[in-house]
Short mmCIF file of N, CA, C and O in Angstrom, two decimals:
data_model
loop_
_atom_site.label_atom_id
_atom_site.label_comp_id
_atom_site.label_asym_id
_atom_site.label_seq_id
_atom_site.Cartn_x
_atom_site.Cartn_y
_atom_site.Cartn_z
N UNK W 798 0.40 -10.60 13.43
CA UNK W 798 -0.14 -9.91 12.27
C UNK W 798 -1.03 -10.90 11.52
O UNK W 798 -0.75 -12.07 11.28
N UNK W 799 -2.10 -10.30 11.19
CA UNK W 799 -2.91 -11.28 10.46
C UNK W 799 -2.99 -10.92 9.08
O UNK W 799 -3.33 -9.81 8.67
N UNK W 800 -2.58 -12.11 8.24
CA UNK W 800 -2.31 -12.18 7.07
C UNK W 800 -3.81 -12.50 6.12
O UNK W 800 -3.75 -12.51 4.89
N UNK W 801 -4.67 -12.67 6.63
CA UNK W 801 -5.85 -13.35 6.04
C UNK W 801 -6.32 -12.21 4.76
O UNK W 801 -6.54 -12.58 3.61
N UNK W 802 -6.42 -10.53 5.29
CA UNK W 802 -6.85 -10.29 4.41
C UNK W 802 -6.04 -9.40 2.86
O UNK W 802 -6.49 -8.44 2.24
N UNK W 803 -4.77 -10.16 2.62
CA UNK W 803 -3.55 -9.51 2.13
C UNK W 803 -3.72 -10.59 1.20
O UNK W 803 -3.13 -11.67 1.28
N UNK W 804 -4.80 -10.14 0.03
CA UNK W 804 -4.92 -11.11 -0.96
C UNK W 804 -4.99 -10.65 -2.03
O UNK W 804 -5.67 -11.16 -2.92
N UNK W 805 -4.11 -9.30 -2.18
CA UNK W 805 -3.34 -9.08 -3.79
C UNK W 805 -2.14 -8.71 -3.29
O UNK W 805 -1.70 -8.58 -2.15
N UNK W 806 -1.57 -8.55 -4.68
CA UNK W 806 -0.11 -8.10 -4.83
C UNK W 806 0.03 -6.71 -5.13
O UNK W 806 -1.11 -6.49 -5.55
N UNK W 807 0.58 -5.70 -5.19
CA UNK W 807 1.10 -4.39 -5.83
C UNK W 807 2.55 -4.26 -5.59
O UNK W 807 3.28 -4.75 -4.72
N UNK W 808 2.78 -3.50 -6.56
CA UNK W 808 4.14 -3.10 -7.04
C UNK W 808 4.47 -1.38 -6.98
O UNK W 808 3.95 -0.39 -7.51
N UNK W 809 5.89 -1.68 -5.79
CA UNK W 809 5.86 0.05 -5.41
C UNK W 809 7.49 0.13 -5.76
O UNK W 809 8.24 -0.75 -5.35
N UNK W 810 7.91 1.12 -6.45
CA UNK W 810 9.14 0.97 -6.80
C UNK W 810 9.92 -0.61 -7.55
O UNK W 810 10.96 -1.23 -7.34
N UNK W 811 9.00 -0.75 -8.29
CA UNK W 811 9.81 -2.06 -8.91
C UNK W 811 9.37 -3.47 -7.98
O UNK W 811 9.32 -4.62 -8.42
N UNK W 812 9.08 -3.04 -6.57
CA UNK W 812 9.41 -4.17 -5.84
C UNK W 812 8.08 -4.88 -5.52
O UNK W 812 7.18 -4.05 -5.64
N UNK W 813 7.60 -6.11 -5.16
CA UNK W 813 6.19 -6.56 -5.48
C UNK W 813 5.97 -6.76 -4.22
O UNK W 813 6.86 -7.31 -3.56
N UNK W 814 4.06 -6.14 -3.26
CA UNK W 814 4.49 -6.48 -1.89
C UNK W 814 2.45 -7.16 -1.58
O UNK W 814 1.49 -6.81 -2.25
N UNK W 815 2.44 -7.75 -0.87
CA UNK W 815 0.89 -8.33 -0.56
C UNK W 815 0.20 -6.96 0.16
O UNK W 815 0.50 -6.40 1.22
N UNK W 816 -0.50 -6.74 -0.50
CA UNK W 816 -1.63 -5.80 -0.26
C UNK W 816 -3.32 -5.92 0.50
O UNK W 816 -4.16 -6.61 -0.08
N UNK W 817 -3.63 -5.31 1.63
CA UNK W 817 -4.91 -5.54 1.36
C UNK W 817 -5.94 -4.84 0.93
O UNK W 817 -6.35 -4.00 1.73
N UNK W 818 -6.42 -4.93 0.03
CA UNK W 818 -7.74 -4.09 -0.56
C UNK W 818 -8.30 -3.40 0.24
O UNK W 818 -7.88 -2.27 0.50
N UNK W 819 -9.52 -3.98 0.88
CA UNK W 819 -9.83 -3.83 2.20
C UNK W 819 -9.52 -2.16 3.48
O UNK W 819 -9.97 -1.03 3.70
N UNK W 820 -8.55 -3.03 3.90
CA UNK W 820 -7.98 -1.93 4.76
C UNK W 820 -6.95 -0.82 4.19
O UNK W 820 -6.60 0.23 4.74
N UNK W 821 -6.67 -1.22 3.25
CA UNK W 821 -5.72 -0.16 1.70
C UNK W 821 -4.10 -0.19 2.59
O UNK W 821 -3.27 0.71 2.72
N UNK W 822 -4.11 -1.73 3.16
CA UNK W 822 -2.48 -1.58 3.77
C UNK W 822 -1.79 -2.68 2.81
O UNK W 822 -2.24 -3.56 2.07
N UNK W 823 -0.33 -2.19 3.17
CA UNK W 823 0.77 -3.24 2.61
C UNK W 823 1.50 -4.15 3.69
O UNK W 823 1.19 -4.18 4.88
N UNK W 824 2.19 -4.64 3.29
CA UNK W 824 3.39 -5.59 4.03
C UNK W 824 4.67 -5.07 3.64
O UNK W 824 5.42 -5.80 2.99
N UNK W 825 5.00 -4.00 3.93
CA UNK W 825 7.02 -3.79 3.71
C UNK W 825 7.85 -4.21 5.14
O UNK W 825 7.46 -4.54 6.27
N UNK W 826 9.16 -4.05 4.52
CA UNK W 826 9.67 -5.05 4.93
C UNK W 826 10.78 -3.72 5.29
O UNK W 826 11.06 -2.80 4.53
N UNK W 827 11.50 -4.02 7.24
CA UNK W 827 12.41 -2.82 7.24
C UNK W 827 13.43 -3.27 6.82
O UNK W 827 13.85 -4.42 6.85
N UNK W 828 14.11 -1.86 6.19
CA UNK W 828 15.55 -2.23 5.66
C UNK W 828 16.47 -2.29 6.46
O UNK W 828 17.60 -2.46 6.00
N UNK W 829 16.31 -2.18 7.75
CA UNK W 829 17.31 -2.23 8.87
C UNK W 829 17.28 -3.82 9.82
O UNK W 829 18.33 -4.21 10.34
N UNK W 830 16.12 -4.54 9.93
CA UNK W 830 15.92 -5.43 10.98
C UNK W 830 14.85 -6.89 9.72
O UNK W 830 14.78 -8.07 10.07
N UNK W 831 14.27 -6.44 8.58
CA UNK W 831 13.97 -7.74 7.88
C UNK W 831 12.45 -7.65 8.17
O UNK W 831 11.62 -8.38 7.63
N UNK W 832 12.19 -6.78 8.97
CA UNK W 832 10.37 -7.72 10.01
C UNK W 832 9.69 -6.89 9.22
O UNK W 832 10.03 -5.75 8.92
N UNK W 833 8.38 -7.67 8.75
CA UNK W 833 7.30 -7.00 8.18
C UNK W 833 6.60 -6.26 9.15
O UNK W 833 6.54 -6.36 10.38
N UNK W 834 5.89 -5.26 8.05
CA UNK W 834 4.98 -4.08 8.64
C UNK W 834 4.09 -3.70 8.37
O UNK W 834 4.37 -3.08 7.35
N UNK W 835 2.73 -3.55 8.59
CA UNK W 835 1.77 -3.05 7.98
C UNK W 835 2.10 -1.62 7.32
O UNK W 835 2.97 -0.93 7.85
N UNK W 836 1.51 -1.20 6.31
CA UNK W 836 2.00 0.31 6.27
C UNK W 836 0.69 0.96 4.91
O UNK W 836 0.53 0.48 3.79
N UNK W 837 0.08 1.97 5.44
CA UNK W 837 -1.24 2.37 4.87
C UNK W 837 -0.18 2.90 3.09
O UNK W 837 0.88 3.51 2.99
N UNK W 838 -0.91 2.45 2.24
CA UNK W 838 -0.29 2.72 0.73
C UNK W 838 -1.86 3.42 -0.12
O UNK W 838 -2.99 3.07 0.20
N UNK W 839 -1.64 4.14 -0.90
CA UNK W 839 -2.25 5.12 -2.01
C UNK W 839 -2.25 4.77 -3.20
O UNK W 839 -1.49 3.89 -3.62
N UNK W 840 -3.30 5.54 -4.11
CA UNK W 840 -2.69 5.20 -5.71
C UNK W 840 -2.27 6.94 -5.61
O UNK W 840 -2.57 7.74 -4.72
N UNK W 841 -1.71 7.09 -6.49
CA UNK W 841 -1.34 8.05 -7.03
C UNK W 841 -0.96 8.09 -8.91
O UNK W 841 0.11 7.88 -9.49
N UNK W 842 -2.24 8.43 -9.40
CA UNK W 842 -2.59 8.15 -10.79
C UNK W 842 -2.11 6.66 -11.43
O UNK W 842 -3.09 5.96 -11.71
N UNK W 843 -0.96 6.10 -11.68
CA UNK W 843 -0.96 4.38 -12.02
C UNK W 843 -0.20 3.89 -10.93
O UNK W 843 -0.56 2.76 -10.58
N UNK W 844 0.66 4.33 -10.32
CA UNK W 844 1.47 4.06 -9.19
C UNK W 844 0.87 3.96 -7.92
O UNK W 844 -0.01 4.78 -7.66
N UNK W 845 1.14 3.18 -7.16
CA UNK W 845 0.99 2.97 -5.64
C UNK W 845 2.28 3.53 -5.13
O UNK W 845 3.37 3.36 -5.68
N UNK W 846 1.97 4.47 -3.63
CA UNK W 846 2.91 4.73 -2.86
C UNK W 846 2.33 4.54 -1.60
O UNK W 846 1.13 4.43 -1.31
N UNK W 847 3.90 4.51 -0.49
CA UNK W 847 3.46 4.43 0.68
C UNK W 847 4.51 5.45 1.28
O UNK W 847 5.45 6.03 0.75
N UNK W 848 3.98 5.44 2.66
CA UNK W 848 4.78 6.89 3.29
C UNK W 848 6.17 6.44 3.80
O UNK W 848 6.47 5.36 3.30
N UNK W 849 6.88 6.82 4.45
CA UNK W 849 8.14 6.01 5.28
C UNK W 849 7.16 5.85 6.62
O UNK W 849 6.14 6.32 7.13
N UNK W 850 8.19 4.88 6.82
CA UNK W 850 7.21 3.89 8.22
C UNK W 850 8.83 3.91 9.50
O UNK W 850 10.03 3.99 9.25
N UNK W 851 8.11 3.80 10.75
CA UNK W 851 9.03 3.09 12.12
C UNK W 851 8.84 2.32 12.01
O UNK W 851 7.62 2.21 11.88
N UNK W 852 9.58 0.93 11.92
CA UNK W 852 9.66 -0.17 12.40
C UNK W 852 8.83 -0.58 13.65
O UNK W 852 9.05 -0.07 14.75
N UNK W 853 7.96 -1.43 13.47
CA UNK W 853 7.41 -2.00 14.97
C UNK W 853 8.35 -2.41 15.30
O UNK W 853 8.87 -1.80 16.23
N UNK W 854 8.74 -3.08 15.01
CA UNK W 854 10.22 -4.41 15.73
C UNK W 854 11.39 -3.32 16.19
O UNK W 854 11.44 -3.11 17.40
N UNK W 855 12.19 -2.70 15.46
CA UNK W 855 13.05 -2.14 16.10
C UNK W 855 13.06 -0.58 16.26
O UNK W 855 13.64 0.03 17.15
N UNK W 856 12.45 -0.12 15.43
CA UNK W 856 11.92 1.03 15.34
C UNK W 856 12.86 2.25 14.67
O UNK W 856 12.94 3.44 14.96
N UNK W 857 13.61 1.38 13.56
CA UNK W 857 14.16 1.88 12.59
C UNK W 857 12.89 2.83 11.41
O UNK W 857 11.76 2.59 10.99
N UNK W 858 14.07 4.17 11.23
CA UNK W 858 13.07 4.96 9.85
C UNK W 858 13.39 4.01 8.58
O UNK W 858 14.44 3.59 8.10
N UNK W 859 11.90 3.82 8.22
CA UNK W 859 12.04 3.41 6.63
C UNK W 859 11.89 4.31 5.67
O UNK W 859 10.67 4.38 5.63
N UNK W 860 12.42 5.27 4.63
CA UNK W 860 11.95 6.21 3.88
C UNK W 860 11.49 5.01 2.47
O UNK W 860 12.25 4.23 1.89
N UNK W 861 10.19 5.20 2.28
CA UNK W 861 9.65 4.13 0.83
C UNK W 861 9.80 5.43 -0.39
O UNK W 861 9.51 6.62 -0.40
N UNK W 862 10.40 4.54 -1.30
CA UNK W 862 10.07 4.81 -2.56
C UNK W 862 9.19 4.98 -3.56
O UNK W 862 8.54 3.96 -3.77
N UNK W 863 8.96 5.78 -4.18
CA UNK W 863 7.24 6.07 -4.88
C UNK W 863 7.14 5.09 -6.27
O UNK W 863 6.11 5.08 -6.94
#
């Protein structure tokens, strides 16, 4: 995974995650296995959300929080 262009931060549910502008992805993290993930995120009026994601690594459901 290339980290180069994940050069802000946003905050989705309380929790703070590296963002890239750019490609409008995040870095979450599964709640089942730890491994980061790319995962396409939105604004939605002041809030950022993202969708639930599969795990690349194990291929656990993530349901994200808005």
């Amino acid at each position: 995974m290339d980290m180069d262009g994940y050069t802000r931060t946003i905050e989705i549910a309380g929790e703070e995650y590296r963002y890239d502008p750019v490609a409008e992805m995040a870095i979450l993290y599964c709640s089942s296995c730890g491994q980061p993930n790319e995962v396409p995120v939105f604004r939605e009026g002041d809030a950022w959300v993202a969708s639930g994601f599969v795990c690349e690594h194990c291929g656990a459901w993530n349901a994200t929080a808005e």
